[in-house]
XYZ file of C-alpha atoms in Angstrom:
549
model
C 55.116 -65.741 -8.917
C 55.680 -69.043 -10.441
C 53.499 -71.981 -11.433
C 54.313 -74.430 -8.136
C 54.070 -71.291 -6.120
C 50.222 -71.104 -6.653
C 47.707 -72.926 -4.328
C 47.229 -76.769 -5.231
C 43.591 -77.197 -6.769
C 41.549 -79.139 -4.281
C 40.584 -82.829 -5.224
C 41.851 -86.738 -5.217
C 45.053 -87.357 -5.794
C 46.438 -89.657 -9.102
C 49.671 -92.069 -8.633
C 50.046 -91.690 -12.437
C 49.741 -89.213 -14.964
C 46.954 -86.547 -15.551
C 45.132 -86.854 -18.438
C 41.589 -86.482 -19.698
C 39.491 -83.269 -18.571
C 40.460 -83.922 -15.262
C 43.505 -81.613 -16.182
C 41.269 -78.657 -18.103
C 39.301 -77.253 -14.660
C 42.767 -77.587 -12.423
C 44.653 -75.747 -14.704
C 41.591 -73.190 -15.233
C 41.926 -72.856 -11.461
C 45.501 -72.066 -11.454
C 45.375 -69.464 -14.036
C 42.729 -67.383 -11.623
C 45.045 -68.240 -8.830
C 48.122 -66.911 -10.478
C 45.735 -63.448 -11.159
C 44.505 -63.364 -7.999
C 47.760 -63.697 -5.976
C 49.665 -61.430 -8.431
C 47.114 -59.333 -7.534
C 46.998 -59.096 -3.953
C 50.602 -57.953 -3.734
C 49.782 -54.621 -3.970
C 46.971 -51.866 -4.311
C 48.890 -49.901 -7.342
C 49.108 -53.436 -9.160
C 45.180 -53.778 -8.718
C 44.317 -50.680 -9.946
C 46.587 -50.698 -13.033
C 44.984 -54.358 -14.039
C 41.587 -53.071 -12.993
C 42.047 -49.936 -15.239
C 43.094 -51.855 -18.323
C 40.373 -54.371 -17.871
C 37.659 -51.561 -18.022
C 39.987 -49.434 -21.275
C 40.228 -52.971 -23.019
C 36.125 -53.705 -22.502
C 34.983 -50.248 -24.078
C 37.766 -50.461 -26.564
C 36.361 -53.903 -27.349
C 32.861 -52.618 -26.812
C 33.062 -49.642 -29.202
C 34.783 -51.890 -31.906
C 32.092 -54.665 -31.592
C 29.724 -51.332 -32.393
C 31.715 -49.251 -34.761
C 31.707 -53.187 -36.902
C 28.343 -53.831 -36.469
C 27.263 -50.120 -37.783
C 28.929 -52.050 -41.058
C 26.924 -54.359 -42.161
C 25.121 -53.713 -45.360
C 28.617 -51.428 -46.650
C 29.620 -53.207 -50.145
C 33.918 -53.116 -48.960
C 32.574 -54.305 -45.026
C 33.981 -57.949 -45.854
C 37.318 -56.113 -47.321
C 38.227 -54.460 -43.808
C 36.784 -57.785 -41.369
C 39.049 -59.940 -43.090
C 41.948 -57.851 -42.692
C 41.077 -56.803 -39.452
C 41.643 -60.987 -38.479
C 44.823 -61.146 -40.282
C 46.238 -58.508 -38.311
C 44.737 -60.338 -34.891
C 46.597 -63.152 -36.019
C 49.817 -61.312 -36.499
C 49.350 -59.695 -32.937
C 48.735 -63.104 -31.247
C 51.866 -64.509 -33.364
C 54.342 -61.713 -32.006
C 52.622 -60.564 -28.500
C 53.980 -63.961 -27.141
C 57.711 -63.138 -28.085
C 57.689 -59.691 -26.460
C 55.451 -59.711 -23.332
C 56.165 -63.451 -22.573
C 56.680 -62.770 -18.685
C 53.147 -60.818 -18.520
C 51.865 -64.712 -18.444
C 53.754 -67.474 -16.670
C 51.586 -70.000 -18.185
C 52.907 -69.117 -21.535
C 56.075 -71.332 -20.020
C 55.590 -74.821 -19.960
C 58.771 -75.563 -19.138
C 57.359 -74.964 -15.490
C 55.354 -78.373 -15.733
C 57.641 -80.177 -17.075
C 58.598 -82.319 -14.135
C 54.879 -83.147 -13.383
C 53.247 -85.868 -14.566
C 51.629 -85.177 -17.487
C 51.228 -86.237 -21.004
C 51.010 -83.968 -24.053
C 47.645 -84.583 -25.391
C 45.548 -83.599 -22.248
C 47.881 -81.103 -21.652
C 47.483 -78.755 -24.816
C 43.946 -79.627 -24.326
C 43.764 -77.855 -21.200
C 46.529 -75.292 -21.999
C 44.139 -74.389 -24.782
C 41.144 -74.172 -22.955
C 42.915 -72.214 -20.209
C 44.728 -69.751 -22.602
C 40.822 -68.500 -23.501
C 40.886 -66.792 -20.073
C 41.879 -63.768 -20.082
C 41.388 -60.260 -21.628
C 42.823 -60.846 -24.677
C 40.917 -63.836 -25.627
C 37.578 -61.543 -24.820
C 38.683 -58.911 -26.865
C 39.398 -61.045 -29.895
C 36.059 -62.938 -29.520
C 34.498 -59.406 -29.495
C 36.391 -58.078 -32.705
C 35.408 -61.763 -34.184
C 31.618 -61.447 -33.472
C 31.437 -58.101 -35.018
C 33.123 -58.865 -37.707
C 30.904 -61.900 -38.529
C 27.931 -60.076 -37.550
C 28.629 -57.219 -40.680
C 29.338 -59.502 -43.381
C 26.228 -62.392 -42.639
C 23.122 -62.254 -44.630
C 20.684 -65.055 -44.473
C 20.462 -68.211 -42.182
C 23.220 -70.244 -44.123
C 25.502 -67.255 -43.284
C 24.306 -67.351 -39.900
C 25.454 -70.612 -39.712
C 29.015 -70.186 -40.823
C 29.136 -67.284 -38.564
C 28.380 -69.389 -35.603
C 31.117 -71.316 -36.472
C 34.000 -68.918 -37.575
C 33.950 -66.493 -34.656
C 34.924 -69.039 -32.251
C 37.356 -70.904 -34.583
C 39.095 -67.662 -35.366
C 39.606 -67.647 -31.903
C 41.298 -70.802 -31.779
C 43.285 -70.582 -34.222
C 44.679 -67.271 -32.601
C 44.633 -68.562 -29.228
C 46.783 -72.027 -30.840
C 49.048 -69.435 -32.643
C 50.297 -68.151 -29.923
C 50.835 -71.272 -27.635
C 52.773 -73.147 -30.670
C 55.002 -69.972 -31.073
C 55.762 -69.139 -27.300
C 56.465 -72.817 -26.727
C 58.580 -73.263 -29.272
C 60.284 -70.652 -28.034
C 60.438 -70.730 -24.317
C 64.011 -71.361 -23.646
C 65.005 -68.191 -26.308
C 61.807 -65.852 -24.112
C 63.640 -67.218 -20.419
C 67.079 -66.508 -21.395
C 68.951 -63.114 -22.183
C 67.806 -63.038 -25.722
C 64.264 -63.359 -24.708
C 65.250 -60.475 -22.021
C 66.721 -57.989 -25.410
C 63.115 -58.804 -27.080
C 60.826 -57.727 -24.332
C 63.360 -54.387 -24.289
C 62.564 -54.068 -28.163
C 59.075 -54.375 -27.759
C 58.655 -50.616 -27.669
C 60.257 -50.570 -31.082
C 57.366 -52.739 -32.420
C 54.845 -50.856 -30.933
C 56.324 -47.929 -32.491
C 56.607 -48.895 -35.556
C 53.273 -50.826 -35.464
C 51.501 -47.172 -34.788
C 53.374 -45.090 -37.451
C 52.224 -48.219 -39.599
C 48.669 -47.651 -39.184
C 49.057 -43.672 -39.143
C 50.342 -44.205 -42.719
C 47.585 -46.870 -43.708
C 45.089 -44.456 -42.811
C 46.363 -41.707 -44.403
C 46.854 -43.815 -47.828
C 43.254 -45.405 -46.958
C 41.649 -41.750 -46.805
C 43.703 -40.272 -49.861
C 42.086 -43.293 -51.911
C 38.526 -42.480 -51.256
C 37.241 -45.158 -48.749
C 37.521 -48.612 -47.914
C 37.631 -50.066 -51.461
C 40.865 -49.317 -51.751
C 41.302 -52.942 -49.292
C 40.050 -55.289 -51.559
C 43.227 -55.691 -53.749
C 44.715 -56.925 -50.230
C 42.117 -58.267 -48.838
C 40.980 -60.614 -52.173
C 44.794 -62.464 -50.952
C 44.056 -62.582 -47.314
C 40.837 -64.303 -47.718
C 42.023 -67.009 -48.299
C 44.589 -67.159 -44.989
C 43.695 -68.568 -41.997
C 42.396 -67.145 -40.077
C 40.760 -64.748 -42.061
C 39.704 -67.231 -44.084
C 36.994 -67.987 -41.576
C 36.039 -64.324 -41.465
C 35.509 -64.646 -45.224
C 33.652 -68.072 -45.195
C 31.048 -65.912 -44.133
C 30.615 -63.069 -46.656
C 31.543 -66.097 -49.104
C 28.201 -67.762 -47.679
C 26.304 -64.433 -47.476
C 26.889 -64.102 -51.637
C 25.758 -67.475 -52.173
C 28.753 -69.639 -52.802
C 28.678 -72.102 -50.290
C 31.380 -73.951 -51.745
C 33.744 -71.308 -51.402
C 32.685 -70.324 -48.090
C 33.307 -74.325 -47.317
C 36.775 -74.089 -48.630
C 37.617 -71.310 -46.775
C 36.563 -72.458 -43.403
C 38.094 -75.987 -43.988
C 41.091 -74.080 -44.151
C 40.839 -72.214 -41.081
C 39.834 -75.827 -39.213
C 43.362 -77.252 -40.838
C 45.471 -74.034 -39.597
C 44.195 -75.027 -36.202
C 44.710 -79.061 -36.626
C 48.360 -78.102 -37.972
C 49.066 -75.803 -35.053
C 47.815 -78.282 -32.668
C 50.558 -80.663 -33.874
C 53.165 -78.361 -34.070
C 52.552 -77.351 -30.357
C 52.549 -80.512 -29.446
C 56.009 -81.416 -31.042
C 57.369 -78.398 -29.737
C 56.083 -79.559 -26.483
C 57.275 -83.053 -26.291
C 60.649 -81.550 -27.145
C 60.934 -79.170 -24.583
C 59.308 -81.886 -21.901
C 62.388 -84.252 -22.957
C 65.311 -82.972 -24.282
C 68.112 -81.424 -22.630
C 69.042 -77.720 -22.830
C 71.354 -77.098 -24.808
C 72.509 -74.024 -22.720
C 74.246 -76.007 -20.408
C 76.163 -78.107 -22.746
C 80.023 -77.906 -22.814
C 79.932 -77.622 -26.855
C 78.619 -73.861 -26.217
C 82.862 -73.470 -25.375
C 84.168 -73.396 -28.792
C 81.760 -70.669 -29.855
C 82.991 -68.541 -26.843
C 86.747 -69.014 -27.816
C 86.001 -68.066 -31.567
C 84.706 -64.922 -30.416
C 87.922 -63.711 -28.438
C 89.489 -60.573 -28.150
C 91.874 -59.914 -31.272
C 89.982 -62.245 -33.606
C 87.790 -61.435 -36.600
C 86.926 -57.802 -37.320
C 88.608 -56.984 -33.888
C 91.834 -57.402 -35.565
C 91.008 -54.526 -37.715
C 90.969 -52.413 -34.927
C 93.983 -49.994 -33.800
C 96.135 -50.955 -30.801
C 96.554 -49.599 -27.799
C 93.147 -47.651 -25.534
C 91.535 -46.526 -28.702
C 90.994 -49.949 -30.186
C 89.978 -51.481 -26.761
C 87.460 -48.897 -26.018
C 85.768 -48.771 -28.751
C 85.438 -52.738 -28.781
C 83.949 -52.270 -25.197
C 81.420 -49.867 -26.806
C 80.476 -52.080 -29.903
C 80.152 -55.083 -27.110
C 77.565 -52.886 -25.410
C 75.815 -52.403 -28.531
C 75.314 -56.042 -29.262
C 75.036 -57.369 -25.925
C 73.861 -55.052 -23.005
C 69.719 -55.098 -23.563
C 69.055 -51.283 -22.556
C 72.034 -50.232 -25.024
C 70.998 -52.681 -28.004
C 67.404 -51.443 -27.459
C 68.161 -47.861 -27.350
C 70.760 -48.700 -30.612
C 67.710 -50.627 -32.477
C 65.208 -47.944 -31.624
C 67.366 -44.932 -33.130
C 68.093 -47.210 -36.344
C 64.839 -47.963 -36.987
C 62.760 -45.005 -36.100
C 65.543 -42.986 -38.000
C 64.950 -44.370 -41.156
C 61.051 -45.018 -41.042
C 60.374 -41.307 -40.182
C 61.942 -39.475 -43.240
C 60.766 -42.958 -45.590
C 56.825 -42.635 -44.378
C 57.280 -38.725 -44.868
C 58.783 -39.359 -48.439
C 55.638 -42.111 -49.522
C 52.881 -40.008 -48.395
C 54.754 -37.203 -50.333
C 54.828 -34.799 -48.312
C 58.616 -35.065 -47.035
C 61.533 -33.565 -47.999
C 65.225 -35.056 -48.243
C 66.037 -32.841 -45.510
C 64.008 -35.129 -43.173
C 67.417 -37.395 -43.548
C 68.323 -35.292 -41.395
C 66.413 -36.721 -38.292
C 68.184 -39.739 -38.780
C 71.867 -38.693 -37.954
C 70.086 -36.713 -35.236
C 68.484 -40.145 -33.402
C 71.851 -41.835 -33.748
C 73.727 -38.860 -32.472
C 71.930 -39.031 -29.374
C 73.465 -42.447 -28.493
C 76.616 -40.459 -27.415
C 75.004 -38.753 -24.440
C 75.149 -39.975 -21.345
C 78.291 -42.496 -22.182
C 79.405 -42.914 -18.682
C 75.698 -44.148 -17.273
C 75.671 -46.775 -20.250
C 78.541 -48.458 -18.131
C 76.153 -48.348 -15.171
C 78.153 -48.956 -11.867
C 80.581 -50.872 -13.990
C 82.059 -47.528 -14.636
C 84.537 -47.527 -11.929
C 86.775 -50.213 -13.402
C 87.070 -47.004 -16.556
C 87.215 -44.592 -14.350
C 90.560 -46.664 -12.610
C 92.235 -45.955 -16.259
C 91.725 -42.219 -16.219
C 94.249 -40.264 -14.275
C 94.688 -37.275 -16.637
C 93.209 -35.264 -19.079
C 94.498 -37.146 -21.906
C 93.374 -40.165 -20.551
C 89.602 -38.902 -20.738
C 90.243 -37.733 -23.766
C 91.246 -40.774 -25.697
C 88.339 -42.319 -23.881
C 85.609 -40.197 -25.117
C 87.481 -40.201 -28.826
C 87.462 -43.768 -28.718
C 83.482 -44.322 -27.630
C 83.043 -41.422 -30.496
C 84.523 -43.170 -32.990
C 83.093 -46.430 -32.487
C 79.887 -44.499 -32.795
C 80.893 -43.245 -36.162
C 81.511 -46.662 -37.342
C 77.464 -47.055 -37.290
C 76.413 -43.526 -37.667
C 78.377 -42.416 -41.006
C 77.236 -45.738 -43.417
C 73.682 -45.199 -41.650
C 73.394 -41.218 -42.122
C 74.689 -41.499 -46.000
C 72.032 -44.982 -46.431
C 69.009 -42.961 -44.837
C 70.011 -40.079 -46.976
C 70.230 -41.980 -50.338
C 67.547 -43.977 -49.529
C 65.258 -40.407 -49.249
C 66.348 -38.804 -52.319
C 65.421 -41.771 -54.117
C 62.061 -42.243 -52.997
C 61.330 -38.855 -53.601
C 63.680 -38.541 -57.102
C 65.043 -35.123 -55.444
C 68.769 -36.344 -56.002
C 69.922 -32.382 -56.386
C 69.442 -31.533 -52.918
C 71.265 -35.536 -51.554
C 75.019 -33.158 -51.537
C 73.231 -30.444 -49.320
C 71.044 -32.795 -47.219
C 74.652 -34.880 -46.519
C 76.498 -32.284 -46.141
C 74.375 -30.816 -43.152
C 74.028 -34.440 -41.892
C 77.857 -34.552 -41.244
C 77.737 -31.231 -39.524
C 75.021 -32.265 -37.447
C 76.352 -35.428 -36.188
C 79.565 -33.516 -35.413
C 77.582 -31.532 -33.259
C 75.665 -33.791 -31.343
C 79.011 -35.495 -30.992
C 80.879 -32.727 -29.170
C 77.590 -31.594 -27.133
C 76.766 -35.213 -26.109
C 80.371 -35.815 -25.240
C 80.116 -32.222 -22.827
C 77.038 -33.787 -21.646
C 77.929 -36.673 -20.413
C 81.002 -35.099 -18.697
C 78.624 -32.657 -16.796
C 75.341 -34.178 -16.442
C 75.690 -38.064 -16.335
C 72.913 -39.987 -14.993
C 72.415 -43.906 -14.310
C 70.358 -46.263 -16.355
C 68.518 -49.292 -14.110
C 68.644 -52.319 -15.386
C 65.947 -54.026 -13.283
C 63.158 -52.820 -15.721
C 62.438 -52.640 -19.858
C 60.888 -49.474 -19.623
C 63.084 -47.792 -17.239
C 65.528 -45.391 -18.539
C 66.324 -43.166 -15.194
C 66.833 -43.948 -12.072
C 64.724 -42.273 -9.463
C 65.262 -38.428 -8.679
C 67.896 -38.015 -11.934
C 64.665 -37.370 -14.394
C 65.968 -33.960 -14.257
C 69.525 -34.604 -15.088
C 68.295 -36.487 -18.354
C 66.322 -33.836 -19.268
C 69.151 -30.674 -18.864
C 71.607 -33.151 -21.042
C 69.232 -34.117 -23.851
C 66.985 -31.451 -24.615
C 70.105 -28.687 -23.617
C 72.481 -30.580 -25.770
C 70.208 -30.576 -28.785
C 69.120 -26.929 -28.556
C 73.416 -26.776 -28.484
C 74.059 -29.198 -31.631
C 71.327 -26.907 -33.562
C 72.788 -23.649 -32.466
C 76.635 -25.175 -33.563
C 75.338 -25.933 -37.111
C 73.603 -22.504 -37.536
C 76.305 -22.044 -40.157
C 76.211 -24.585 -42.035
C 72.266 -24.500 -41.838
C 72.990 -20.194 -43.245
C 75.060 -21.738 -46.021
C 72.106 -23.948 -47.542
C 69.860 -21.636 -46.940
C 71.619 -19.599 -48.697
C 72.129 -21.116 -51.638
C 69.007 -22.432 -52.291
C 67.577 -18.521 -51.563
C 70.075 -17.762 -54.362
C 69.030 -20.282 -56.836
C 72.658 -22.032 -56.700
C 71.474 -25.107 -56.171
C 74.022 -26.350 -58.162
C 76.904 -25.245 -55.600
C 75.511 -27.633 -52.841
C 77.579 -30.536 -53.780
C 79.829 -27.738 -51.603
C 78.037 -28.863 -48.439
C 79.819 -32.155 -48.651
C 83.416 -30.780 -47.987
C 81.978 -28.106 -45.696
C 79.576 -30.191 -43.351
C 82.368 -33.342 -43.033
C 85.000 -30.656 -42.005
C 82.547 -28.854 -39.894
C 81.542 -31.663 -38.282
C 85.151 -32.998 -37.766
C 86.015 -29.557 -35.873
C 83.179 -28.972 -33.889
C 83.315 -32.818 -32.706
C 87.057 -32.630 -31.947
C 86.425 -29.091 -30.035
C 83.442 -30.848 -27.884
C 85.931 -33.509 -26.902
C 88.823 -31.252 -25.986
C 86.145 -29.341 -23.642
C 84.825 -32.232 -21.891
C 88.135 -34.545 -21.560
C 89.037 -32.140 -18.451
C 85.591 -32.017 -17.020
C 85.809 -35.867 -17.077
C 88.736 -36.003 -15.543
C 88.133 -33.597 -12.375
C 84.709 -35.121 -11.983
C 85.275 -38.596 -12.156
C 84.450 -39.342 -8.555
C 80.879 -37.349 -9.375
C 80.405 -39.195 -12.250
C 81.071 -42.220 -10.502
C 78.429 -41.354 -7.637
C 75.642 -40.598 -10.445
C 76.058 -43.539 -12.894
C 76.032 -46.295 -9.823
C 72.752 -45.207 -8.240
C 69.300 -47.431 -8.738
């Protein structure tokens, strides 16, 4: 629902423009209306908001405890200031990934009204502190105020910092979703909300790890290296006007609150630039200069000249398009990369890991090779036009396998490297790369069977959806059964190093290197071989499966 689509607030009507508080309480008004209509389009949508209203308030409610039960702890003020600068960061980013959860985080909707940008970012600002995240913050601010004041001059910089912590968070993220809007409405903006379940999974493994270093350490003074920096950052800096107060030194606690007060001022100006930017110049989308950039990036330019002639070199140009363009693919791409890399490197700091949890990383990027044929969605007829033979299918599948090597091979060997070095294991990097290369062979030829047998389509109507309705089990039989295959394919390669470390020749595993890259070349170029006439006699099935939802 957008902004115009709302009722129109009741009251007289202005022949010029808006201004004062006149604007706060209308566009107070319009926020509830845009919650209460989005509401009333359906029971399921109620109950979802209704649910996560009531999970956010005890969340909020048992943090506003647990940081109360605080006060008096001699490292409280090391953990409340923290606890604000990561608020901060969360208001900062939310804005760029869950934009269209709030259509008054776009103010390019008001932009043909009448209205100026003072009174507007006043009442933008006061209507941005309705909602649940605002409520949550002030909670998480209150108790963190609450633990570190002692005495009445505390009290009073308390009273002040909660709500100005506030501000400054709400501010933060108005002056960074307005100056993005047009990237967060266009297809960029689209690839970021994909990618926000990236950041939220990297954001938990984050905090699993800081907890686990934070425990190992013996308590919460091991924050106060960190937290003697953040201080002094609005708008923590607030947060630590307090305990500065609490100890005494007023003029500290002074300092640090003018800075807070500043971060907002500065913000406020910035927002409003950004603002009176987007309310008056054009977008540059629709300019004709956006042409020579398209012609620089045609077809047998560039790196695309490197590229071999003929299907090979045009498929796997298609594929690395996908990569870069198509937001499910890119997601799925960015996802593997990253969650490759940081599970083996968190394993290796708390030292606990191995080099041979490399291994997972090949493993997440050979998964990007099942299910080939529902990447193209229903786009896949104008491939499956090209294929009339076996040998047709068969340079098709090579090609979209080899384009995946192009990204896989640096990545596995990087992720590998990168292990061994954090963990100074470096005899066991020729085994662990060696059995890399014979896994990603695998997954290779079983992803390439898979998709042949069991394809299923990908919707593109929604972030989060990754299966269309009633082919759940489809995705399931060609994941799971095609990783249970890969593992079963490298059993000898997996006997081999197991063997030789059993035998204490450690020293032969620079053998795995040879072995594993040969493996893997075999087994890869068998899996192809069985699925090119699969794909071929099952085209028009194929066809049927990727195009639904």
């Amino acid at each position: 629902m957008s902004v115009l689509d709302a009722p129109a607030a009741s009251g007289p009507r202005t022949s010029g423009p808006v201004g004062g508080t006149e604007l706060v309480p209308v566009l107070v008004r319009l926020k509830l209306a845009l919650l209460r209509n989005g509401l009333r389009q359906s029971a399921g949508r109620r109950a979802v908001y209704i649910a996560s209203v009531v999970a956010t308030l005890l969340i909020a409610l048992g943090q506003l405890i647990g940081l109360i039960a605080l006060r008096g702890h001699a490292h409280a003020g090391s953990l409340v200031v923290l606890l604000a600068a990561v608020l901060a960061l969360g208001w900062a980013v939310m804005p760029l990934f869950f934009a269209a959860g709030d259509e008054t985080l776009d103010p390019s909707r008001l932009v043909m009204l009448p209205l100026r940008p003072r009174p507007l970012i006043t009442a933008l600002l006061v209507s941005s502190l309705v909602g649940i995240g605002p409520l949550f913050t002030l909670c998480l601010a209150a108790g963190s105020v609450v633990a570190v004041a002692h005495g009445a001059g505390a009290a009073v910089f308390a009273v002040l910092a909660a709500p100005l912590t506030l501000l400054v968070c709400v501010a933060l993220a108005r002056a960074v979703a307005t100056a993005n809007t047009r990237l967060l409405t266009s297809r960029k903006g689209r690839d970021l909300a994909v990618l926000s379940g990236l950041v939220i999974a990297v954001g938990i493994q984050a905090v699993n790890f800081g907890v686990q270093r934070l425990g190992r350490a013996g308590g919460l003074s091991a924050l106060d290296p960190a937290a003697d920096v953040v201080r002094w950052l609005p708008p923590a800096s607030a947060i630590g006007s307090v305990e500065s107060a609490s100890q005494g030194a007023y003029g500290r606690a002074a300092v640090q609150l003018l800075l807070s007060a500043g971060a907002l001022v500065l913000l406020v100006v910035l927002w409003r630039r950004s603002l009176e930017k987007l309310m008056t110049a054009p977008d540059g989308s629709t300019l004709s200069a956006a042409e020579p950039a398209r012609k620089s990036g045609r077809e047998g330019s560039g790196l695309w000249a490197l590229f071999p002639e003929g299907r090979t070199g045009t498929v796997m140009q298609r594929s690395l398009r996908y990569v870069a363009r198509d937001p499910k693919t890119k997601a799925a791409w960015v996802t593997a990369l990253a969650i490759g890399l940081i599970v083996p490197l968190l394993n290796a700091l708390q030292g606990t890991g191995s080099v041979y949890f490399a291994c997972f990383g090949a493993g997440m990027l050979g998964i990007q090779m099942y299910n080939q044929f529902g990447q193209d969605t229903s786009a896949f007829w104008m491939v499956a036009l090209t294929i009339s033979s076996t040998r047709d299918a068969y340079l098709e599948l090579r090609a979209r396998a080899l384009a995946l090597l192009l990204i896989t091979l640096p990545y596995t060997v990087l992720v590998t490297v990168v292990t061994a070095a954090v963990l100074g294991d470096w005899a066991v990097l020729p085994g662990v790369m060696g059995l890399s290369f014979a896994l990603l062979g695998a997954m290779l030829a079983t992803g390439a069977v898979a998709s042949a047998n069991f394809p299923y389509s990908i919707p593109q109507d929604g972030a989060f959806k990754n299966v269309a309705p009633g082919q759940a089990g489809l995705a399931w039989i060609s994941i799971l059964g095609g990783m249970v295959s890969a593992a079963l394919l490298c059993a000898p390669v997996i006997g081999l190093t197991v063997w030789l470390h059993l035998a204490d020749a450690e020293g032969w595993l620079w053998l795995l290197v040879p072995v594993g890259a040969a493996y893997g070349t075999l087994i890869a170029w068998g899996g192809l071989r069985v699925a090119a006439p699969r794909t071929a006699d099952r085209l028009p099935e194929i066809l049927t499966a990727v195009s639904k939802g």
